[in-house]
mmCIF file of C-alpha atoms in Angstrom:
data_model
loop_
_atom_site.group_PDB
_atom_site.id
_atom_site.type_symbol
_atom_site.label_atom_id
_atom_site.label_comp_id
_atom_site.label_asym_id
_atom_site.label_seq_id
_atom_site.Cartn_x
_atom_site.Cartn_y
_atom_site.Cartn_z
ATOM 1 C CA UNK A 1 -1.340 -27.605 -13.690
ATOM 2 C CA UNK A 2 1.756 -28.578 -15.702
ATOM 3 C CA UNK A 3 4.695 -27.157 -14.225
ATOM 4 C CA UNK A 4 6.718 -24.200 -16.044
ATOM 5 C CA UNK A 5 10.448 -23.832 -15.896
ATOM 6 C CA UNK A 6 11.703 -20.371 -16.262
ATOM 7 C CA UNK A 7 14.929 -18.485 -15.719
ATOM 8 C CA UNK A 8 14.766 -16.632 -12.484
ATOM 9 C CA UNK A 9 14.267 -13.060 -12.114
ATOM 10 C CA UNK A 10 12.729 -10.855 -9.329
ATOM 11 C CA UNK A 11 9.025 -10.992 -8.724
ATOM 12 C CA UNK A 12 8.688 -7.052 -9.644
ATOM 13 C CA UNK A 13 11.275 -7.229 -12.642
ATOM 14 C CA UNK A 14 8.885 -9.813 -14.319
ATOM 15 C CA UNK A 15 5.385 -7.766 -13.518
ATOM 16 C CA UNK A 16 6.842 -4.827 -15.357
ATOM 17 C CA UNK A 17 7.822 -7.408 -18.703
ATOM 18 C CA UNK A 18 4.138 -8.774 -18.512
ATOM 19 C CA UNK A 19 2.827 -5.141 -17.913
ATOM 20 C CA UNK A 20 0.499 -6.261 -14.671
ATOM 21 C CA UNK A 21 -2.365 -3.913 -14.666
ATOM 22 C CA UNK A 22 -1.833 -1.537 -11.062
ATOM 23 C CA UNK A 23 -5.398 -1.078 -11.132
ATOM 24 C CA UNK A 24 -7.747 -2.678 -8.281
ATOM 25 C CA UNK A 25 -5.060 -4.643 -6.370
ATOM 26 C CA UNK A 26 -5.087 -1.727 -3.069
ATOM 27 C CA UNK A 27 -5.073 -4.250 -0.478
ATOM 28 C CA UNK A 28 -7.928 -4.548 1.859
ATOM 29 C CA UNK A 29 -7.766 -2.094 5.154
ATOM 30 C CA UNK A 30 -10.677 -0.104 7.096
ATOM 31 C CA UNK A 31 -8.503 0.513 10.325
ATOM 32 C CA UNK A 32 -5.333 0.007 10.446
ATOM 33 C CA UNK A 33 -2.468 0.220 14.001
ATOM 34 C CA UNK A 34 0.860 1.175 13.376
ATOM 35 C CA UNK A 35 3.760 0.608 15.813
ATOM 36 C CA UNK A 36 7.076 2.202 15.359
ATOM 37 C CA UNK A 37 9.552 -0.517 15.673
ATOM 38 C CA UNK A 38 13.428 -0.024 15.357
ATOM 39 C CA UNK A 39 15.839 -2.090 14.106
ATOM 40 C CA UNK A 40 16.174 -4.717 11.437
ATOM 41 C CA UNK A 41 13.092 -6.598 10.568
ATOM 42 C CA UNK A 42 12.849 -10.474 10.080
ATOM 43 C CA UNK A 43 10.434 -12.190 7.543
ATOM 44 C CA UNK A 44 7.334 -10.972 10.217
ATOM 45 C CA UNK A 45 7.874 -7.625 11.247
ATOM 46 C CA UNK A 46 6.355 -7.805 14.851
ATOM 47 C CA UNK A 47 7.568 -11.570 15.873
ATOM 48 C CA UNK A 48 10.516 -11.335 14.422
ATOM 49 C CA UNK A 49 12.366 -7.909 15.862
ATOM 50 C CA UNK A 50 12.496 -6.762 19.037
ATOM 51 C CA UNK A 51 8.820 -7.023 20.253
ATOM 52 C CA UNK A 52 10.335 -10.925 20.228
ATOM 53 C CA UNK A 53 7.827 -13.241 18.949
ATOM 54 C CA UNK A 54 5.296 -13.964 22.167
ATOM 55 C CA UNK A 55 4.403 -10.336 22.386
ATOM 56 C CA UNK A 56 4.528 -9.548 18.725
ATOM 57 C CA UNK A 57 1.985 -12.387 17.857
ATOM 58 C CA UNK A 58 0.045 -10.852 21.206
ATOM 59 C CA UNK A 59 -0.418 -7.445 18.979
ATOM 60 C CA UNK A 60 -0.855 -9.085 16.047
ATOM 61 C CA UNK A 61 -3.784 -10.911 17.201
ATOM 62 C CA UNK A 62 -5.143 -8.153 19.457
ATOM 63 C CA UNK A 63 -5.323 -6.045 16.359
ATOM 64 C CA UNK A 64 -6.774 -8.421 13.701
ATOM 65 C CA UNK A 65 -9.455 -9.660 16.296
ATOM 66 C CA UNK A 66 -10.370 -5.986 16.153
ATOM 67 C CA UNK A 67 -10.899 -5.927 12.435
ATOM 68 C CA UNK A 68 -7.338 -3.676 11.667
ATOM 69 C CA UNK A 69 -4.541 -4.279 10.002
ATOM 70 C CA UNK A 70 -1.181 -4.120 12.128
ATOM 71 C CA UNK A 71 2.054 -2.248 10.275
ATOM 72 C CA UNK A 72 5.184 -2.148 11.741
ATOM 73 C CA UNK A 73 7.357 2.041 10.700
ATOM 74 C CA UNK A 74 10.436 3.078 11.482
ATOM 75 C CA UNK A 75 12.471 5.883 10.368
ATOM 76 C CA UNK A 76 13.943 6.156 7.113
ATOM 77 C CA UNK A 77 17.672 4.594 7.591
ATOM 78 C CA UNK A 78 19.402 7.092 5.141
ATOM 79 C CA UNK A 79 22.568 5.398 5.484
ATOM 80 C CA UNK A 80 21.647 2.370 3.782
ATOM 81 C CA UNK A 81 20.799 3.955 0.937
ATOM 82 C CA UNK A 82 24.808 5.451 -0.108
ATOM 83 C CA UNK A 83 26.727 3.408 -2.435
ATOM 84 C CA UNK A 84 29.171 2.001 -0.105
ATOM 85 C CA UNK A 85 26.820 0.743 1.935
ATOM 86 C CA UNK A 86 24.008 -0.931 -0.370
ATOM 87 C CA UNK A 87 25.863 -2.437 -3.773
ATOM 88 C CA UNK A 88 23.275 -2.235 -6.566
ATOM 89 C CA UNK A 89 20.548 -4.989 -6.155
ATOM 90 C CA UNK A 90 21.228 -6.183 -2.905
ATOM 91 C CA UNK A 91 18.411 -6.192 -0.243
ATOM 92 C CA UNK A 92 19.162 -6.004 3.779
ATOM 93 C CA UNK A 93 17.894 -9.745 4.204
ATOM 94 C CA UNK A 94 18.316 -13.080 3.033
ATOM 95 C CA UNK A 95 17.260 -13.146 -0.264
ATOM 96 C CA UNK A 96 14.522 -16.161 -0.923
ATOM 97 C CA UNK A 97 16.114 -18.784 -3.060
ATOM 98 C CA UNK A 98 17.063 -18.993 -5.924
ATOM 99 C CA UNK A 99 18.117 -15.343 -5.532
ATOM 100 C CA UNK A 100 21.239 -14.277 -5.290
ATOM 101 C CA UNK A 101 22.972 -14.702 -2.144
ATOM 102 C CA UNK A 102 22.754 -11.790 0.612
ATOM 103 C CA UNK A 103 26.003 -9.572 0.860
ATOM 104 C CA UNK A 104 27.134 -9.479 4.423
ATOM 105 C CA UNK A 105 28.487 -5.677 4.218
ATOM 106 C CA UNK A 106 25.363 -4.454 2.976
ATOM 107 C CA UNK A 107 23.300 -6.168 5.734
ATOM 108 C CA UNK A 108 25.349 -5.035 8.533
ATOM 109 C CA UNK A 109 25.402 -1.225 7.270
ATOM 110 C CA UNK A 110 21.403 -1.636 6.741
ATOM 111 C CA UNK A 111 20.844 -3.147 10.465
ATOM 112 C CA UNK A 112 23.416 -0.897 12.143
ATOM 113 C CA UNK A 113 21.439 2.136 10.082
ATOM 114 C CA UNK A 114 18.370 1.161 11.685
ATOM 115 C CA UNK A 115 19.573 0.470 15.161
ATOM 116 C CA UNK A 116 20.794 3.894 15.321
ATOM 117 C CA UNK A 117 17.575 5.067 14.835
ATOM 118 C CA UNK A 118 17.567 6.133 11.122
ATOM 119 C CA UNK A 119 18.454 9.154 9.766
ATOM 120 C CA UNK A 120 19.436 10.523 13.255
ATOM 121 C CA UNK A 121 22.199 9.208 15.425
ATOM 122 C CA UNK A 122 21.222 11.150 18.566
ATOM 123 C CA UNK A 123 19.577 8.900 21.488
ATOM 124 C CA UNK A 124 16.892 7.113 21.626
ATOM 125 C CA UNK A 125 13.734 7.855 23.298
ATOM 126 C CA UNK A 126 13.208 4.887 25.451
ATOM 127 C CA UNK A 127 9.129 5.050 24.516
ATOM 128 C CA UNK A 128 7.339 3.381 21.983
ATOM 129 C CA UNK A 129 4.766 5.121 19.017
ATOM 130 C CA UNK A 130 1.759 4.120 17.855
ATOM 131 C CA UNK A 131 -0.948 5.559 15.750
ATOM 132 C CA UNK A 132 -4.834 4.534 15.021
ATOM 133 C CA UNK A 133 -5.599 5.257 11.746
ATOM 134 C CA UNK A 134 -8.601 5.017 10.180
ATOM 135 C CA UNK A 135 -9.170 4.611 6.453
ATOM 136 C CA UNK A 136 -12.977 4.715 6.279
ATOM 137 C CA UNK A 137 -14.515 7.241 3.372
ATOM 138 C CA UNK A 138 -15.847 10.016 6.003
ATOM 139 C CA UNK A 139 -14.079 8.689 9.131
ATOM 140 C CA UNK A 140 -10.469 9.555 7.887
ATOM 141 C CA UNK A 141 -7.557 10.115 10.847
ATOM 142 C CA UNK A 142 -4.740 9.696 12.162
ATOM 143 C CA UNK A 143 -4.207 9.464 15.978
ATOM 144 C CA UNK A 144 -0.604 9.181 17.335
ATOM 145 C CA UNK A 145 0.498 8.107 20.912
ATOM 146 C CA UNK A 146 3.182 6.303 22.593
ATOM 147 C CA UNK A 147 4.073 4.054 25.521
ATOM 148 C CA UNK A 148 6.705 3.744 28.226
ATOM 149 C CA UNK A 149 7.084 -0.212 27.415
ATOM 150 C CA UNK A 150 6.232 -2.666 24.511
ATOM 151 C CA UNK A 151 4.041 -4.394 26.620
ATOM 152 C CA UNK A 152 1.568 -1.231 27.015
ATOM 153 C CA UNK A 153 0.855 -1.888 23.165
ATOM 154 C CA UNK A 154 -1.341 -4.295 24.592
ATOM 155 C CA UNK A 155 -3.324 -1.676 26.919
ATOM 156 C CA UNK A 156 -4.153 0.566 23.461
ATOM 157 C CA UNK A 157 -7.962 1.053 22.903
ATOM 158 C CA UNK A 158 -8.202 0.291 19.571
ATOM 159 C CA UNK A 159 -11.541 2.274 19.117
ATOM 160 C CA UNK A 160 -9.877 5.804 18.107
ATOM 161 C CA UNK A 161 -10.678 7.339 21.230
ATOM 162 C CA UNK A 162 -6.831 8.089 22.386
ATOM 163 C CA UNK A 163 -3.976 9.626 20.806
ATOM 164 C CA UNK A 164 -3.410 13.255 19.374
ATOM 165 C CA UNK A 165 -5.653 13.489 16.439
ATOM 166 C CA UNK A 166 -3.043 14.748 13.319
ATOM 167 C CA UNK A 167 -4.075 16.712 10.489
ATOM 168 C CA UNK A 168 -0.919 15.199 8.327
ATOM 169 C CA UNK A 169 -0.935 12.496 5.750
ATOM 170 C CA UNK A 170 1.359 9.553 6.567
ATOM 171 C CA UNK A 171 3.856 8.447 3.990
ATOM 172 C CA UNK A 172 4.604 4.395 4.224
ATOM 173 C CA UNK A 173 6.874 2.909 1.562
ATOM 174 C CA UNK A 174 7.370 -1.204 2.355
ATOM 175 C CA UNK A 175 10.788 -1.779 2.647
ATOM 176 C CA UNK A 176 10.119 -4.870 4.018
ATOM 177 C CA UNK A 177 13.458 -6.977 2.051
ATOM 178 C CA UNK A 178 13.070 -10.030 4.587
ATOM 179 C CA UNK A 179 9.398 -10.877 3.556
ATOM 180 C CA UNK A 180 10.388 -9.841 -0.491
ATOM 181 C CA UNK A 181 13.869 -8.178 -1.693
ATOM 182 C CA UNK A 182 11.513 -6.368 -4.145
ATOM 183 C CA UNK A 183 10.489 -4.607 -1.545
ATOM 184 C CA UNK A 184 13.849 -3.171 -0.440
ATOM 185 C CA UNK A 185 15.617 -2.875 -3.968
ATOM 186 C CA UNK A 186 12.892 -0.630 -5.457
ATOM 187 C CA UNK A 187 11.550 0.307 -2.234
ATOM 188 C CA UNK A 188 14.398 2.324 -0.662
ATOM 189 C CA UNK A 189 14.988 4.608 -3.007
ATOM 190 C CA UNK A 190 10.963 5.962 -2.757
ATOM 191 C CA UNK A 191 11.545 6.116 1.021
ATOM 192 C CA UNK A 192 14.732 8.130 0.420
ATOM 193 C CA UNK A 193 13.034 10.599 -2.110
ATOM 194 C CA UNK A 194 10.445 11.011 0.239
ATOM 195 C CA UNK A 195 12.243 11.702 3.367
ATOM 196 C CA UNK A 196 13.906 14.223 1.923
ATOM 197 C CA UNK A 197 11.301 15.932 1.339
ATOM 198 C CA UNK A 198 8.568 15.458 3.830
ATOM 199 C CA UNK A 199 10.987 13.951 6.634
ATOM 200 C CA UNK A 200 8.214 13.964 9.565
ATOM 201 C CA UNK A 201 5.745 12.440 7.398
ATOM 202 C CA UNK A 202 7.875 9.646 5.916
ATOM 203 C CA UNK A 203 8.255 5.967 7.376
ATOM 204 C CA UNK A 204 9.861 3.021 6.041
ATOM 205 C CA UNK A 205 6.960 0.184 6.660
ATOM 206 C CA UNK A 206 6.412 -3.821 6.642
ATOM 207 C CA UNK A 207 4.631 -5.659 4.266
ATOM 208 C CA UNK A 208 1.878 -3.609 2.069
ATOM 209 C CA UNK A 209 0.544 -6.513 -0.147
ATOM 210 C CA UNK A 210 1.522 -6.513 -3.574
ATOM 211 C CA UNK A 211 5.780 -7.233 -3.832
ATOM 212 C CA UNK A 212 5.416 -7.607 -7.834
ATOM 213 C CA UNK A 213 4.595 -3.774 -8.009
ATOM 214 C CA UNK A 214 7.707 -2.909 -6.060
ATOM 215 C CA UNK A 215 8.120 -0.009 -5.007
ATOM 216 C CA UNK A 216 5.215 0.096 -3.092
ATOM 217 C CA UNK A 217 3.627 2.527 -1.216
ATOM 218 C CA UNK A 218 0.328 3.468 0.880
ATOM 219 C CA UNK A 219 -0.739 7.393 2.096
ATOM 220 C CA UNK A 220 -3.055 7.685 5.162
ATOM 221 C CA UNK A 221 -5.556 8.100 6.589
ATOM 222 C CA UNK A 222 -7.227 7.496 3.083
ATOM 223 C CA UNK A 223 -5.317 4.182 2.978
ATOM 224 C CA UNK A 224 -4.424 4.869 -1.028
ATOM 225 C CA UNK A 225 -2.441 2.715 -2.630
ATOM 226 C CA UNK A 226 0.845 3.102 -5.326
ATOM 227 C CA UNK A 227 3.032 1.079 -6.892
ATOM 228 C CA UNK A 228 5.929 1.064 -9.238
ATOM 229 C CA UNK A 229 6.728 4.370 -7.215
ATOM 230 C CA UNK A 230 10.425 4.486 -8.150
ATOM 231 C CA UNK A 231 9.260 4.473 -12.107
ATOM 232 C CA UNK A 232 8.213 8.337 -11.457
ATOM 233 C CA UNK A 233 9.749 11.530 -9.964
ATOM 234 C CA UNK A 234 8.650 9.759 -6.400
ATOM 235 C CA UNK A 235 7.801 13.524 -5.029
ATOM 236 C CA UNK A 236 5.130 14.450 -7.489
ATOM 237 C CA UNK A 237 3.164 11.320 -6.632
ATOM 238 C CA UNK A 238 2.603 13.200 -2.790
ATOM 239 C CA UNK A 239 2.004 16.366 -4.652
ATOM 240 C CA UNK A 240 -0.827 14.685 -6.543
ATOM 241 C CA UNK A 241 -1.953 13.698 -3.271
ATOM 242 C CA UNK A 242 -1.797 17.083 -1.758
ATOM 243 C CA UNK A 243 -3.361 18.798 -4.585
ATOM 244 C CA UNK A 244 -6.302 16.290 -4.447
ATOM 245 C CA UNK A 245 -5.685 14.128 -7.630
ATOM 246 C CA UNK A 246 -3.801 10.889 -9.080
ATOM 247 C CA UNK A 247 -1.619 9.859 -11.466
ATOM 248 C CA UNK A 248 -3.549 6.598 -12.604
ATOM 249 C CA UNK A 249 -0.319 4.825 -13.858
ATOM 250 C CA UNK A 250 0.777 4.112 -10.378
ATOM 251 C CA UNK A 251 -2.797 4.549 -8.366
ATOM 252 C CA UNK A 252 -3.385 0.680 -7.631
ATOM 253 C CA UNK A 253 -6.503 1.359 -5.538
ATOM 254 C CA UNK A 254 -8.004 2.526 -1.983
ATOM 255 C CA UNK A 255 -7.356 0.067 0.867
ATOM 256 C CA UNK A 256 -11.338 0.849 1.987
ATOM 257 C CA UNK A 257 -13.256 -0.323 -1.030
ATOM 258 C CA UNK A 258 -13.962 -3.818 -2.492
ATOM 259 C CA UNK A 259 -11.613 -4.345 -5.437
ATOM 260 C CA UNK A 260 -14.402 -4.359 -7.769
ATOM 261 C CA UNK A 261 -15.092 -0.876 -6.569
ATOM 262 C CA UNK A 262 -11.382 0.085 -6.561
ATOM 263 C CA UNK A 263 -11.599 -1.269 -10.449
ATOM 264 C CA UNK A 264 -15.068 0.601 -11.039
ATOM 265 C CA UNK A 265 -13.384 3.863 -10.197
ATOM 266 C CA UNK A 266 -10.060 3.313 -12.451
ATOM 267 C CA UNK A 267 -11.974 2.930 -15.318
ATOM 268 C CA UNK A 268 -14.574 5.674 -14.587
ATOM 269 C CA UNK A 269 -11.184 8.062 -14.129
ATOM 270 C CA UNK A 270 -9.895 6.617 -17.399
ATOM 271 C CA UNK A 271 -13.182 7.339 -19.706
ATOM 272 C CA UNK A 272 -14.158 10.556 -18.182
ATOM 273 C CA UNK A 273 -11.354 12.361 -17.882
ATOM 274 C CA UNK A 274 -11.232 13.119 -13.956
ATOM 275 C CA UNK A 275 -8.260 12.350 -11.846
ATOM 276 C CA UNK A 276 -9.330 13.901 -9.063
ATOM 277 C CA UNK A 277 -10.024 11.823 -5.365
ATOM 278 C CA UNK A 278 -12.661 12.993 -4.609
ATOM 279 C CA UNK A 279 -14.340 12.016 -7.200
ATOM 280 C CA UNK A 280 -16.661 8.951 -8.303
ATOM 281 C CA UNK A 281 -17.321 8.117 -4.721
ATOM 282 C CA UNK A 282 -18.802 4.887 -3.947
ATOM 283 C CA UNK A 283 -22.596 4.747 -3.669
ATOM 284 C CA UNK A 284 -23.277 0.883 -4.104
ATOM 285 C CA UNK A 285 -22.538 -2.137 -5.085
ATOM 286 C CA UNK A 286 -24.057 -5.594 -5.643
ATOM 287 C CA UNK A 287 -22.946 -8.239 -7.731
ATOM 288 C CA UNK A 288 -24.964 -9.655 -10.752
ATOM 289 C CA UNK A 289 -23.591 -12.889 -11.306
ATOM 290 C CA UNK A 290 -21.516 -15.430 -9.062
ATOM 291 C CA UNK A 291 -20.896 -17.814 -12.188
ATOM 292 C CA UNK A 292 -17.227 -17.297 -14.327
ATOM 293 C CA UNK A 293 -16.804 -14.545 -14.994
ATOM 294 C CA UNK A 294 -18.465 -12.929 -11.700
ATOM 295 C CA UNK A 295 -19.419 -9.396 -12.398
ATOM 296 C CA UNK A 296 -20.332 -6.882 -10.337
ATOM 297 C CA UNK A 297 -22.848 -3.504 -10.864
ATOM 298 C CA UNK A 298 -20.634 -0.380 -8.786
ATOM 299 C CA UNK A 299 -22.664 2.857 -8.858
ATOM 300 C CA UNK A 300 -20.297 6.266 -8.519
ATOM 301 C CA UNK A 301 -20.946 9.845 -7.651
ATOM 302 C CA UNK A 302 -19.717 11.777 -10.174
ATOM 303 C CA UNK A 303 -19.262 16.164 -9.996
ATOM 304 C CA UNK A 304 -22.239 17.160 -13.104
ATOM 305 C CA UNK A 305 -19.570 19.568 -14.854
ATOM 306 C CA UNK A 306 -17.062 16.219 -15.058
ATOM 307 C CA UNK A 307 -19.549 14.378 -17.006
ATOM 308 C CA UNK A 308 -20.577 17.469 -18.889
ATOM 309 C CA UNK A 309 -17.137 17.621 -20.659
ATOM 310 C CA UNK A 310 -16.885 14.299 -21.532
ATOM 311 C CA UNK A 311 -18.361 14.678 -25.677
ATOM 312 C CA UNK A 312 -18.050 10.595 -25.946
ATOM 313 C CA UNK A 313 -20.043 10.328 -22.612
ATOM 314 C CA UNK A 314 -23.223 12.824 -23.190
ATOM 315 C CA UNK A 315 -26.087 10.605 -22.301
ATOM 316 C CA UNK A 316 -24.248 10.777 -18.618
ATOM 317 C CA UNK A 317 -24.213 14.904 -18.417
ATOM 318 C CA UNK A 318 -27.683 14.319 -19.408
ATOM 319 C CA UNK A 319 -28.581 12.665 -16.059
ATOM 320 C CA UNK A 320 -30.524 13.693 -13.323
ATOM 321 C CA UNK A 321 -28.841 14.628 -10.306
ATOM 322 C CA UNK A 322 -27.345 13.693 -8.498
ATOM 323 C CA UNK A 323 -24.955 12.808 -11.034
ATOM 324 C CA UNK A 324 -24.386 9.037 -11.265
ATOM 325 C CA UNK A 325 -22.159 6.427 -12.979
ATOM 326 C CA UNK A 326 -22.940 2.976 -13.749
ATOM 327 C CA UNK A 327 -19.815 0.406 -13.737
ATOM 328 C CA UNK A 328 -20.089 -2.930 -14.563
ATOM 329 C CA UNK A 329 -16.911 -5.302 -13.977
ATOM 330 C CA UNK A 330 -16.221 -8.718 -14.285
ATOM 331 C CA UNK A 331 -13.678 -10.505 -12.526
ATOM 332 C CA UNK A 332 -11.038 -12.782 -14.815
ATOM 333 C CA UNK A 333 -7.898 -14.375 -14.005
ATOM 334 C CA UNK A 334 -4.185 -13.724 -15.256
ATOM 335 C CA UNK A 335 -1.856 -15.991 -17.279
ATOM 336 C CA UNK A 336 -0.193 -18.552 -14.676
ATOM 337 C CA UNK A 337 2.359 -16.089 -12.891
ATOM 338 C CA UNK A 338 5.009 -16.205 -9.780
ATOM 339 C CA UNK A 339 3.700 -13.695 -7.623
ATOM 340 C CA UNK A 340 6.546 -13.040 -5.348
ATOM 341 C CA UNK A 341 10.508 -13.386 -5.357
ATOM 342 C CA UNK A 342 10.141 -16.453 -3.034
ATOM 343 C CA UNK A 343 7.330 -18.596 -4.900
ATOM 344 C CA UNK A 344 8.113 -21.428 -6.132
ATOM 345 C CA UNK A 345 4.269 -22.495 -7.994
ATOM 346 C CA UNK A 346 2.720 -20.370 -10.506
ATOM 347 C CA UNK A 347 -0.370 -19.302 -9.901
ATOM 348 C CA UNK A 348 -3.424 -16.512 -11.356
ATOM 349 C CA UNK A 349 -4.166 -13.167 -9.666
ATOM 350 C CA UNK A 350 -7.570 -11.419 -10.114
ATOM 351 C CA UNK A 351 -7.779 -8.717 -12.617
ATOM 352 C CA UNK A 352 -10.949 -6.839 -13.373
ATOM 353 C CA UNK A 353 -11.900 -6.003 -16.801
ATOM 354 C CA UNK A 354 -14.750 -3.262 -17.851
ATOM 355 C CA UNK A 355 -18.068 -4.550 -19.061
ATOM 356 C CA UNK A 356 -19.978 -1.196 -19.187
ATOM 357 C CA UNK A 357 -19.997 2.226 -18.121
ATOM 358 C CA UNK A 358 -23.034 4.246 -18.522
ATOM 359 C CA UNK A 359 -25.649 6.194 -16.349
ATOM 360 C CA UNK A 360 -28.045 3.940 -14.262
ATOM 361 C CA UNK A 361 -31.266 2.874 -16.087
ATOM 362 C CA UNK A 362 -34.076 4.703 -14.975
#
């Protein structure tokens, strides 16, 4: 691939210029175990803080062996976020070259912010959270516990049969500035917004997948995906949520579906009308061709009295029930983009685009 010289400019700056579709890019994530680590993170969140490295890689790999996804929280560090302490632009971390270089005042107000525990400065409890979360359509909790020592992490089950089962959503927003200064820059300001208002259920968290649609943000159990968070009033995004719908400009996707699914429900939200969650649920999927571009059949459950009011869509109301929707997406490739603050070789993302949407054939 011939190589492209550009000027520099952050990974998420130059997604919102080329208008990156949000849609279908949830990162993958069934299960998912979340450890509450203080502190400043380094580029990995569990080898690089104060796990140190031989017991964070331990978790990591105890977790991933299990099928999860490990995610390091920790308390929103409101001081970072006041003008004095946090100059416009600047991230906590080392900024990946050729950004702009890290400013020392700003770093040591974000790590002393965090080693005091975020927002509180009271002491520490010397234990350790957790939580088992499971994003599974159907199996959806959250399970929180906590240890006397870092090393107990280890001693978890990892099967959701410990912990106090909690009936509240989790809030994480990646603030993650030493894996992508994306992440802190837009990401901090979403954290802030939402501590304020749902402090228990807020946590600043590690890497999400995604830095180009800084801020980025995940609610669980349902593992459901946003990004571009600090383009809207941050708030009404969780409200959405609460109230059982979705504002598709910033939806990127459910962590528990295939992306073609993910994409077969965006664009079965966009024709019909219906931005509610619990609708279009997965029934199947199975993919028609492997050859460029691959496509792939999604069939959705679909409330009859959505479909009905859809004029353009009658031949769906018309269906038997249940009420079904047939999807078909194919899979394409983007221009040649930089993907993240710190890459250096342009490369394509997927991107889904819609082929059909119809009831099933008979």
């Amino acid at each position: 691939m011939t190589s492209q010289v550009v000027e520099w400019a952050p990974c998420s700056d130059r997604s919102r210029e080329r208008d990156d579709p949000l849609a279908a890019t949830a990162s993958r994530g069934l299960q998912w175990f979340l450890v509450e680590i203080e502190g400043s993170w380094g580029a990995n969140a569990f080898t690089s803080t104060a796990l140190g490295r031989e017991l964070g890689q331990a978790i990591v790999h105890r977790v991933e062996a299990a099928g999860m996804r490990p995610l390091a929280i920790r308390r929103v560090a409101r001081a970072a976020h006041s003008p004095a302490a946090r100059p416009a632009q600047q991230a906590e971390g080392d900024a990946p070259a050729p950004a702009p270089a890290r400013d020392d005042a700003t770093s040591r107000a974000t790590d002393a912010a965090h080693a005091a525990g975020g927002p509180s400065s009271g002491a520490r409890k010397p234990r350790w959270r957790w939580a088992f979360v499971d994003s599974r359509p159907g199996f959806e909790q959250v399970r929180w516990g906590e240890v006397d020592a870092p090393q107990e992490l280890l001693d978890v089950p990892l099967d959701g049969s410990t912990g106090i089962r909690s009936p509240d959503p989790v809030y994480c927003v990646c603030t993650h500035a030493k894996h992508d200064q994306c992440c802190a820059v837009h990401g901090r300001p979403v954290a802030l917004a939402l501590a304020e208002a749902y402090p228990e259920q807020t946590w600043e968290c590690s890497h999400l997948g995604g830095d180009r649609f800084a801020g980025t943000m995940a609610i669980f159990p349902g593992g459901h995906y946003y990004g571009r968070a600090d383009d809207a009033e941050t708030v009404d995004i969780v409200r959405d949520y609460l109230d059982g719908r979705v504002d598709g400009r910033y939806y990127r996707g459910r962590s528990s579906l295939s992306h073609p699914a993910q994409a077969a429900q965006h664009y079965a939200r966009l024709q019909l009308g219906d931005d509610r969650l619990a609708s279009f649920a997965v029934v199947s999927e199975r993919m028609l061709g492997a050859d460029a571009p691959a496509t792939t059949e999604v069939l959705l459950a679909a409330p009859a009295p959505t479909l009905a009011s859809a004029a353009d869509l009658a031949p769906v109301a018309a269906a038997a029930q249940p009420a079904l929707v047939r999807v078909v997406v194919a899979e394409t490739l983007s221009q040649p983009l930089l993907s993240t603050c710190a890459a250096t070789r342009f490369g394509r993302v997927r991107e889904y685009a819609l082929i059909s949407l119809a009831p099933p054939p008979p």
